[in-house]
Amino acid sequence: MAQLALVTGSTSGIGLGIARALAEAGYRLVLNGFGEPDQIDAALDEIGQLGSPSPLYLGTDLTDASAIELALREVIHSEGPISVLVNNAGMQFTASIEDFPVDKWDQIIALNLSAAFHTTRLCLPAMRNQNYGRIINIASVHGLVASVNKSAYVAAKHGLVGFTKATALETAKSNITCNAICPGWTHTPLIQTQIEQRANDMGVSIEEGGRALLTEKQPSEQFVTTDQLGALTRFLCTDAASQITGAQLPVDGGWTAQ
Ligand code: NAD
């Protein structure tokens, strides 16, 4: 029977790219995230066609700890252990610390950090029972370095990198690994507002706004692709990667080498 892989925030962007890569490897995907019913149906169809047997969908809001608990207990009870857990759902909001809305801070910490604690604590017992598990946390370059006006995001992503190390140590003697992938700029809806804002500030086209963001931080001056992040995630699920645990893997065109 195909192993279950839950990718949070997989109705869009990086999560969808990772779900595609895991579907091609034959995992049975559990998609999660928001979106119009048509968009979610299309994602489920695509994932099925790529190789995932009967993909599932959870519409759970991951800022709600009790909703996560209910949904994961149900899935594990009815479908079996989640073998691969990709904590990817995340959001961004930019403002200076003095102007940062308190509700946005709470929301970012809940989604980008606490949700990974809840999914991990709920998936681990069944992973331990079957002595196999792969936990991949999609952190960010902002889990390693900071940028201005992103205090909540930077705090959450540094927290997620720390939580990755703690999980790796607590599972080190089993065939369970936990790693953080730290992408640089990846062209998805999450960064669209920042691209538009930059284009607006500079009075240039959206395309030039995107290029300006790249030039400032990412030495390769190319966006990371969701396919590249999917391929790395798939590799981390193989036996070849069984001794990689507690790592922070930058995929950032050289951003954090500076
Ligand atoms: P995206 O906006 O395209 O996708 C975010 C996903 O999370 C969507 O499926 C959305 O529906 C889901 N989501 C949002 N709020 C949710 C909630 N409350 N509950 C459940 N699901 C929710 O963004 P993306 O760029 O693909 O980002 C994915 C991850 O990658 C995030 O954690 C982000 O921080 C990280 N990341 C992105 C970049 C980048 O440049 N795009 C760089 C580094 C790290």
Coordinates of C-alpha atoms and ligand atoms in Angstrom, one line a residue:
M1 CA 0.0 0.0 0.0
A2 CA 1.3 3.5 -0.8
Q3 CA 2.7 5.5 2.1
L4 CA 0.8 8.6 3.1
A5 CA 2.5 12.0 2.6
L6 CA 0.9 15.2 4.1
V7 CA 2.0 18.5 2.6
T8 CA 0.5 21.4 4.4
G9 CA -0.3 24.5 2.3
S10 CA -0.3 22.4 -0.9
T11 CA -3.0 24.1 -2.9
S12 CA -0.5 26.6 -4.2
G13 CA 3.1 27.5 -4.8
I14 CA 5.9 25.5 -3.1
G15 CA 3.6 23.0 -1.4
L16 CA 1.9 22.1 -4.7
G17 CA 5.4 21.7 -6.3
I18 CA 6.4 19.3 -3.4
A19 CA 3.1 17.4 -3.7
R20 CA 3.7 16.9 -7.4
A21 CA 7.2 15.5 -6.7
L22 CA 6.0 13.1 -4.0
A23 CA 3.0 12.0 -6.2
E24 CA 5.5 11.1 -9.0
A25 CA 7.4 9.0 -6.4
G26 CA 4.1 7.1 -5.7
Y27 CA 3.2 8.5 -2.3
R28 CA -0.5 8.8 -1.5
L29 CA -0.8 12.6 -1.0
V30 CA -2.9 14.4 1.6
L31 CA -3.3 18.0 0.3
N32 CA -4.1 20.9 2.6
G33 CA -4.7 24.6 2.2
F34 CA -7.3 27.1 1.1
G35 CA -8.7 27.8 -2.4
E36 CA -11.7 27.7 -4.6
P37 CA -13.3 24.3 -4.9
D38 CA -12.4 24.2 -8.6
Q39 CA -8.8 24.9 -7.8
I40 CA -8.7 22.2 -5.2
D41 CA -10.4 19.6 -7.5
A42 CA -7.8 20.5 -10.2
A43 CA -4.9 20.0 -7.8
L44 CA -6.3 16.6 -6.7
D45 CA -6.8 15.5 -10.3
E46 CA -3.3 16.5 -11.3
I47 CA -1.8 14.8 -8.2
G48 CA -3.7 11.6 -9.0
Q49 CA -2.6 11.7 -12.6
L50 CA 1.0 12.1 -11.6
G51 CA 0.9 8.8 -9.6
S52 CA -0.7 9.4 -6.2
P53 CA -3.4 6.8 -5.5
S54 CA -6.7 8.4 -4.3
P55 CA -5.3 11.7 -3.0
L56 CA -7.0 13.2 0.0
Y57 CA -7.7 16.8 0.9
L58 CA -7.9 18.5 4.3
G59 CA -9.3 22.0 4.4
T60 CA -8.1 22.5 8.0
D61 CA -7.1 26.0 9.1
L62 CA -3.6 25.4 10.6
T63 CA -3.8 28.5 12.8
D64 CA -6.3 26.5 14.9
A65 CA -4.6 23.9 17.1
S66 CA -7.7 22.0 18.0
A67 CA -8.8 21.7 14.3
I68 CA -5.3 20.3 13.5
E69 CA -5.7 17.8 16.3
L70 CA -9.1 16.7 15.1
A71 CA -8.1 16.4 11.5
L72 CA -4.9 14.5 12.0
R73 CA -6.3 12.1 14.5
E74 CA -9.1 11.3 12.0
V75 CA -6.8 10.8 9.0
I76 CA -4.3 8.6 11.0
H77 CA -7.1 6.6 12.5
S78 CA -8.9 5.9 9.1
E79 CA -6.0 5.9 6.6
G80 CA -2.9 4.8 8.7
P81 CA 0.4 6.5 9.6
I82 CA 1.6 9.6 7.9
S83 CA 5.1 8.6 6.7
V84 CA 6.1 11.9 5.2
L85 CA 5.1 15.2 6.8
V86 CA 6.0 18.4 5.0
N87 CA 5.3 21.5 7.1
N88 CA 5.0 24.0 4.3
A89 CA 2.0 26.3 5.0
G90 CA 3.1 29.8 5.7
M91 CA 2.2 33.4 5.2
Q92 CA 4.1 36.7 5.1
F93 CA 3.3 40.3 6.3
T94 CA 5.7 43.2 6.2
A95 CA 5.8 46.2 8.5
S96 CA 8.2 47.7 10.9
I97 CA 8.1 46.4 14.5
E98 CA 6.4 49.5 15.8
D99 CA 3.7 49.2 13.1
F100 CA 3.3 45.5 13.1
P101 CA -0.4 44.6 13.8
V102 CA -0.5 42.3 16.8
D103 CA -3.1 40.0 15.2
K104 CA -0.7 39.5 12.2
W105 CA 2.1 38.6 14.6
D106 CA 0.0 36.0 16.3
Q107 CA -1.3 34.6 13.0
I108 CA 2.2 34.2 11.5
I109 CA 3.6 32.5 14.7
A110 CA 0.6 30.2 14.7
L111 CA 0.8 29.2 11.1
N112 CA 4.6 29.4 10.3
L113 CA 5.8 27.9 13.6
S114 CA 3.2 26.4 16.0
A115 CA 1.3 24.4 13.3
A116 CA 4.5 22.4 12.7
F117 CA 4.7 21.6 16.4
H118 CA 1.1 20.3 16.4
T119 CA 1.4 18.3 13.2
T120 CA 4.7 16.8 14.3
R121 CA 3.5 15.8 17.8
L122 CA 0.4 14.2 16.3
C123 CA 2.3 12.3 13.5
L124 CA 5.3 11.1 15.6
P125 CA 3.7 8.2 17.6
A126 CA 2.6 6.4 14.4
M127 CA 6.0 7.1 12.7
R128 CA 7.7 5.6 15.8
N129 CA 5.5 2.5 15.6
Q130 CA 6.4 1.8 12.0
N131 CA 10.0 3.0 12.6
Y132 CA 10.0 5.2 9.5
G133 CA 9.3 8.9 9.1
R134 CA 10.5 11.9 7.2
I135 CA 9.6 15.4 8.5
I136 CA 10.6 18.2 6.2
N137 CA 10.0 21.8 7.4
I138 CA 9.9 24.5 4.8
A139 CA 11.7 27.3 6.6
S140 CA 13.4 30.0 4.6
V141 CA 16.6 32.0 4.3
H142 CA 14.8 34.0 7.0
G143 CA 15.3 31.0 9.3
L144 CA 19.1 31.8 9.0
V145 CA 19.3 35.5 8.5
A146 CA 17.0 38.5 8.9
S147 CA 15.6 41.3 6.7
V148 CA 13.9 44.5 7.7
N149 CA 10.1 44.7 8.2
K150 CA 9.7 40.9 8.5
S151 CA 10.1 40.5 12.3
A152 CA 7.3 37.9 12.8
Y153 CA 8.3 35.9 9.7
V154 CA 12.0 35.9 10.8
A155 CA 11.1 35.0 14.3
A156 CA 8.8 32.1 13.2
K157 CA 11.3 30.8 10.7
H158 CA 14.3 30.9 13.1
G159 CA 11.9 29.1 15.6
L160 CA 11.1 26.5 12.9
V161 CA 14.8 25.8 12.3
G162 CA 15.3 25.4 16.1
F163 CA 12.3 23.1 16.3
T164 CA 13.8 21.0 13.4
K165 CA 17.0 20.5 15.4
A166 CA 15.0 19.5 18.5
T167 CA 12.9 17.0 16.6
A168 CA 16.0 15.5 14.9
L169 CA 17.6 14.9 18.3
E170 CA 14.5 13.4 19.8
T171 CA 14.2 11.0 16.8
A172 CA 17.9 10.3 16.2
K173 CA 17.9 6.7 17.3
S174 CA 14.9 5.8 15.0
N175 CA 14.6 5.7 11.2
I176 CA 12.9 9.1 11.4
T177 CA 14.6 12.2 10.2
C178 CA 13.7 15.9 10.4
N179 CA 15.3 18.6 8.3
A180 CA 14.6 22.2 7.3
I181 CA 14.7 23.4 3.7
C182 CA 15.6 27.1 3.5
P183 CA 14.5 28.6 0.2
G184 CA 15.4 32.0 -1.1
W185 CA 13.1 34.0 -3.4
T186 CA 10.7 31.5 -5.1
H187 CA 8.1 33.0 -7.5
T188 CA 4.8 32.1 -5.8
P189 CA 1.7 34.1 -4.7
L190 CA 3.4 34.6 -1.3
I191 CA 5.9 37.2 -2.7
Q192 CA 3.6 38.8 -5.3
T193 CA 2.7 41.7 -3.0
Q194 CA 6.4 42.4 -2.3
I195 CA 7.2 42.4 -6.1
E196 CA 4.3 44.7 -6.7
Q197 CA 5.3 47.0 -3.9
R198 CA 8.9 47.2 -5.2
A199 CA 7.7 47.8 -8.8
N200 CA 5.4 50.6 -7.5
D201 CA 8.2 52.2 -5.4
M202 CA 10.5 52.2 -8.3
G203 CA 7.9 53.1 -10.9
V204 CA 8.8 50.1 -13.1
S205 CA 7.1 47.0 -14.5
I206 CA 6.2 44.0 -12.3
E207 CA 8.9 42.0 -14.0
E208 CA 11.6 44.6 -13.2
G209 CA 10.3 44.8 -9.6
G210 CA 10.9 41.1 -9.3
R211 CA 14.4 41.5 -10.8
A212 CA 15.2 44.2 -8.3
L213 CA 14.3 42.0 -5.4
L214 CA 16.5 39.2 -6.8
T215 CA 19.5 41.6 -7.4
E216 CA 19.3 42.9 -3.9
K217 CA 19.6 39.5 -2.1
Q218 CA 20.0 36.5 -4.4
P219 CA 23.4 36.4 -6.1
S220 CA 22.3 33.9 -8.8
E221 CA 19.7 36.5 -9.8
Q222 CA 17.3 33.7 -10.6
F223 CA 14.2 32.5 -8.8
V224 CA 14.3 29.1 -7.0
T225 CA 11.7 26.9 -8.7
T226 CA 9.0 24.8 -6.9
D227 CA 10.3 21.8 -8.9
Q228 CA 13.7 22.2 -7.4
L229 CA 12.3 22.2 -3.9
G230 CA 10.1 19.2 -4.8
A231 CA 13.1 17.2 -6.0
L232 CA 15.1 18.0 -2.8
T233 CA 12.1 17.0 -0.6
R234 CA 11.8 13.7 -2.5
F235 CA 15.5 13.0 -2.0
L236 CA 15.2 13.6 1.7
C237 CA 12.6 10.8 1.8
T238 CA 15.0 8.2 0.4
D239 CA 17.3 5.8 2.2
A240 CA 20.3 7.7 0.8
A241 CA 19.3 10.6 3.0
S242 CA 18.7 8.6 6.2
Q243 CA 21.8 10.1 7.9
I244 CA 20.8 13.7 7.0
T245 CA 18.9 15.0 10.1
G246 CA 18.7 18.2 11.9
A247 CA 20.1 20.0 8.9
Q248 CA 19.2 23.4 7.4
L249 CA 19.5 23.2 3.7
P250 CA 19.6 26.6 1.9
V251 CA 18.3 26.6 -1.7
D252 CA 18.9 30.3 -2.2
G253 CA 21.2 31.0 -5.2
G254 CA 23.9 32.1 -2.7
W255 CA 21.8 34.5 -0.5
T256 CA 23.2 33.1 2.8
A257 CA 26.7 32.7 1.5
Q258 CA 27.2 36.4 1.7
Ligands
NAD1 P1 1.7 30.4 -1.2 O1 1.0 31.6 -0.7 O2 1.8 30.2 -2.7 O3 1.1 29.1 -0.5 C1 0.8 29.1 0.8 C2 -0.1 27.9 1.1 O4 -0.5 27.8 2.5 C3 -1.4 27.9 0.3 O5 -1.7 26.5 -0.1 C4 -2.4 28.4 1.3 O6 -3.7 28.0 1.0 C5 -1.9 27.8 2.6 N1 -2.3 28.4 3.8 C6 -2.3 29.7 4.1 N2 -2.9 30.0 5.3 C7 -3.3 28.7 5.8 C8 -3.9 28.3 7.0 N3 -4.2 29.1 7.9 N4 -4.1 27.0 7.1 C9 -3.8 26.1 6.1 N5 -3.2 26.4 5.0 C10 -2.9 27.8 4.8 O7 3.2 30.5 -0.6 P2 4.6 29.8 -0.9 O8 5.5 30.8 -1.4 O9 4.4 28.5 -1.7 O10 5.0 29.4 0.6 C11 5.1 28.1 1.1 C12 6.1 28.1 2.2 O11 7.4 28.4 1.7 C13 5.8 29.1 3.3 O12 6.1 28.5 4.6 C14 6.8 30.2 3.0 O13 7.2 30.9 4.2 C15 8.0 29.4 2.5 N6 8.9 30.2 1.7 C16 8.5 30.8 0.6 C17 9.5 31.6 -0.1 C18 9.1 32.3 -1.4 O14 10.0 33.1 -1.9 N7 8.0 32.1 -2.0 C19 10.8 31.6 0.3 C20 11.2 31.0 1.5 C21 10.2 30.2 2.2

